[in-house]
GROMACS .gro file of C-alpha atoms in nm:
model
  172
    1MET     CA    1  -0.011   0.026   0.052
    2ASP     CA    2   0.110   0.352  -0.072
    3LYS     CA    3   0.024   0.643   0.094
    4GLU     CA    4  -0.287   0.715  -0.092
    5ALA     CA    5  -0.410   0.391  -0.052
    6ILE     CA    6  -0.361   0.422   0.322
    7ASN     CA    7  -0.517   0.708   0.314
    8ARG     CA    8  -0.906   0.594   0.092
    9THR     CA    9  -0.862   0.329   0.331
   10MET     CA   10  -0.833   0.521   0.696
   11ALA     CA   11  -1.109   0.748   0.504
   12ARG     CA   12  -1.337   0.406   0.479
   13ILE     CA   13  -1.216   0.297   0.815
   14THR     CA   14  -1.391   0.638   0.939
   15HIS     CA   15  -1.727   0.567   0.720
   16GLU     CA   16  -1.733   0.272   0.933
   17VAL     CA   17  -1.684   0.414   1.284
   18ILE     CA   18  -1.904   0.671   1.189
   19GLU     CA   19  -2.202   0.454   1.058
   20ARG     CA   20  -2.169   0.145   1.317
   21ASN     CA   21  -2.200   0.360   1.635
   22ARG     CA   22  -2.453   0.581   1.494
   23GLY     CA   23  -2.211   0.895   1.511
   24VAL     CA   24  -1.968   0.955   1.764
   25GLU     CA   25  -2.125   1.071   2.059
   26ASN     CA   26  -1.942   0.934   2.365
   27VAL     CA   27  -1.644   0.795   2.172
   28CYS     CA   28  -1.288   0.795   2.298
   29ILE     CA   29  -1.003   0.704   2.038
   30LEU     CA   30  -0.662   0.549   2.151
   31GLY     CA   31  -0.396   0.493   1.902
   32ILE     CA   32  -0.137   0.192   2.032
   33LYS     CA   33   0.216   0.251   2.094
   34ARG     CA   34   0.399   0.311   1.860
   35HIS     CA   35   0.258   0.274   1.449
   36GLY     CA   36  -0.131   0.276   1.642
   37VAL     CA   37  -0.057   0.617   1.743
   38PRO     CA   38  -0.028   0.801   1.395
   39LEU     CA   39  -0.323   0.585   1.296
   40ALA     CA   40  -0.491   0.675   1.540
   41GLN     CA   41  -0.478   1.055   1.474
   42LYS     CA   42  -0.592   0.998   1.107
   43LEU     CA   43  -0.914   0.838   1.226
   44TYR     CA   44  -0.966   1.147   1.449
   45SER     CA   45  -0.873   1.381   1.169
   46ASN     CA   46  -1.120   1.205   0.973
   47ILE     CA   47  -1.362   1.269   1.233
   48LYS     CA   48  -1.352   1.603   1.288
   49LYS     CA   49  -1.351   1.653   0.899
   50PHE     CA   50  -1.647   1.432   0.857
   51GLU     CA   51  -1.861   1.507   1.148
   52GLY     CA   52  -1.728   1.819   1.258
   53VAL     CA   53  -1.659   1.657   1.628
   54ASP     CA   54  -1.345   1.719   1.864
   55LEU     CA   55  -1.342   1.329   1.995
   56PRO     CA   56  -1.067   1.271   2.302
   57ILE     CA   57  -0.779   1.086   2.187
   58GLY     CA   58  -0.532   0.910   2.363
   59GLU     CA   59  -0.255   0.649   2.355
   60LEU     CA   60  -0.186   0.337   2.516
   61ASP     CA   61   0.154   0.197   2.637
   62ILE     CA   62   0.069  -0.211   2.636
   63THR     CA   63   0.424  -0.306   2.761
   64MET     CA   64   0.311  -0.444   3.098
   65HIS     CA   65   0.082  -0.682   2.960
   66ARG     CA   66   0.261  -0.829   2.725
   67ASP     CA   67   0.340  -1.159   2.760
   68ASP     CA   68   0.667  -1.215   2.521
   69PHE     CA   69   0.855  -0.967   2.793
   70ASP     CA   70   0.979  -1.043   3.131
   71GLU     CA   71   0.886  -0.882   3.439
   72VAL     CA   72   1.209  -0.684   3.477
   73TYR     CA   73   1.166  -0.523   3.066
   74LYS     CA   74   0.846  -0.460   3.153
   75LYS     CA   75   0.949  -0.245   3.448
   76THR     CA   76   1.279  -0.105   3.265
   77ASN     CA   77   1.044   0.002   2.925
   78ALA     CA   78   0.693   0.072   3.047
   79GLY     CA   79   0.575   0.356   2.938
   80ASP     CA   80   0.274   0.566   3.025
   81SER     CA   81  -0.077   0.525   2.860
   82ILE     CA   82  -0.204   0.932   2.816
   83ILE     CA   83  -0.569   0.816   2.840
   84PRO     CA   84  -0.766   1.182   2.768
   85CYS     CA   85  -1.058   1.148   2.970
   86ASP     CA   86  -1.302   0.880   3.216
   87ILE     CA   87  -1.353   0.566   2.985
   88ASN     CA   88  -1.617   0.451   3.204
   89GLY     CA   89  -1.986   0.410   2.945
   90LYS     CA   90  -1.794   0.522   2.683
   91THR     CA   91  -1.724   0.346   2.310
   92VAL     CA   92  -1.316   0.292   2.326
   93ILE     CA   93  -1.192   0.223   1.993
   94ILE     CA   94  -0.848   0.099   1.998
   95VAL     CA   95  -0.567   0.159   1.691
   96ASP     CA   96  -0.321  -0.023   1.551
   97ASP     CA   97  -0.148  -0.082   1.268
   98VAL     CA   98  -0.134  -0.488   1.181
   99LEU     CA   99  -0.349  -0.762   1.358
  100TYR     CA  100  -0.101  -1.128   1.415
  101THR     CA  101  -0.183  -1.334   1.674
  102GLY     CA  102  -0.402  -1.128   1.859
  103ARG     CA  103  -0.173  -1.081   2.135
  104THR     CA  104  -0.089  -0.710   2.140
  105ALA     CA  105  -0.482  -0.727   2.114
  106ARG     CA  106  -0.487  -0.922   2.427
  107ALA     CA  107  -0.292  -0.713   2.638
  108ALA     CA  108  -0.410  -0.387   2.468
  109LEU     CA  109  -0.785  -0.499   2.650
  110GLU     CA  110  -0.629  -0.548   2.954
  111THR     CA  111  -0.480  -0.175   2.907
  112VAL     CA  112  -0.774  -0.056   2.897
  113PHE     CA  113  -0.947  -0.239   3.171
  114ASP     CA  114  -0.667  -0.057   3.411
  115PHE     CA  115  -0.821   0.289   3.330
  116GLY     CA  116  -1.203   0.203   3.384
  117ARG     CA  117  -1.482  -0.006   3.194
  118PRO     CA  118  -1.632   0.096   2.887
  119ASP     CA  119  -1.921   0.060   2.738
  120SER     CA  120  -1.765  -0.096   2.463
  121VAL     CA  121  -1.411  -0.182   2.262
  122GLN     CA  122  -1.413  -0.174   1.878
  123TYR     CA  123  -1.075  -0.291   1.728
  124VAL     CA  124  -0.914  -0.081   1.410
  125ALA     CA  125  -0.639  -0.298   1.252
  126LEU     CA  126  -0.503  -0.142   0.893
  127ILE     CA  127  -0.343  -0.484   0.817
  128ASP     CA  128  -0.474  -0.784   0.934
  129ARG     CA  129  -0.216  -1.108   0.828
  130GLY     CA  130  -0.395  -1.387   0.993
  131HIS     CA  131  -0.259  -1.643   1.190
  132ARG     CA  132  -0.420  -1.576   1.481
  133GLU     CA  133  -0.310  -1.770   1.853
  134LEU     CA  134  -0.646  -1.609   2.066
  135PRO     CA  135  -0.962  -1.605   1.988
  136LEU     CA  136  -0.986  -1.215   1.863
  137ARG     CA  137  -1.075  -1.036   1.578
  138PRO     CA  138  -1.095  -0.664   1.458
  139ASP     CA  139  -1.439  -0.448   1.427
  140TYR     CA  140  -1.272  -0.320   1.132
  141VAL     CA  141  -1.007  -0.372   0.900
  142GLY     CA  142  -0.824  -0.167   0.681
  143LYS     CA  143  -0.674  -0.510   0.475
  144ASN     CA  144  -0.654  -0.855   0.483
  145VAL     CA  145  -0.338  -0.935   0.405
  146PRO     CA  146  -0.257  -1.306   0.374
  147THR     CA  147   0.039  -1.404   0.488
  148LYS     CA  148   0.324  -1.674   0.580
  149LYS     CA  149   0.475  -1.743   0.894
  150THR     CA  150   0.778  -1.650   0.722
  151GLU     CA  151   0.699  -1.292   0.615
  152THR     CA  152   0.669  -1.010   0.835
  153VAL     CA  153   0.451  -0.712   0.760
  154PHE     CA  154   0.590  -0.351   0.739
  155VAL     CA  155   0.422  -0.076   0.783
  156LYS     CA  156   0.605   0.295   0.772
  157LEU     CA  157   0.437   0.588   0.897
  158GLU     CA  158   0.572   0.940   0.841
  159GLU     CA  159   0.548   1.095   1.143
  160LEU     CA  160   0.756   0.754   1.292
  161ASP     CA  161   0.924   0.594   0.966
  162GLY     CA  162   0.966   0.916   0.711
  163GLU     CA  163   0.736   0.730   0.461
  164THR     CA  164   0.399   0.611   0.454
  165ALA     CA  165   0.347   0.248   0.327
  166VAL     CA  166   0.332  -0.083   0.386
  167TYR     CA  167   0.553  -0.352   0.250
  168ILE     CA  168   0.602  -0.723   0.332
  169SER     CA  169   0.888  -0.871   0.316
  170ASN     CA  170   1.037  -1.276   0.364
  171ILE     CA  171   1.230  -1.319   0.651
  172ASP     CA  172   1.367  -1.696   0.544
   0.00000   0.00000   0.00000
């Protein structure tokens, strides 16, 4: 995907979010650090443009709930989540770049519930590459990209990487 394809995809996802929620009242957007944050910002900007509504937008640091890091790493590398509002009773939309095994999604859910009890949680994934290990699926998908386990999907975003694109690389 190139920059234009990603922007079109995020615009489509924005319309799906607005339609599914019958507007965006009572919605909070949270991007998973790192690459989910700029994508959450794109969702926020599109909602503001399409609906004229300023939503709370924040960042989730899921380090403490990762099951692939040891406790020492978690304690020394955990950052702070930025939760811009009381999420109790809200619809929380979690935004991520790539959904793979589901473990990041699980960690994000646990992090959200550390901050309160939302009315509902919805999950946006720019890319769903399959190979789920947990029974989780996204509510909104930019693109389904069937991959081999030997392949890696790289999402590059201007804000972090100097370019906006999606690449697949074989790690054999």
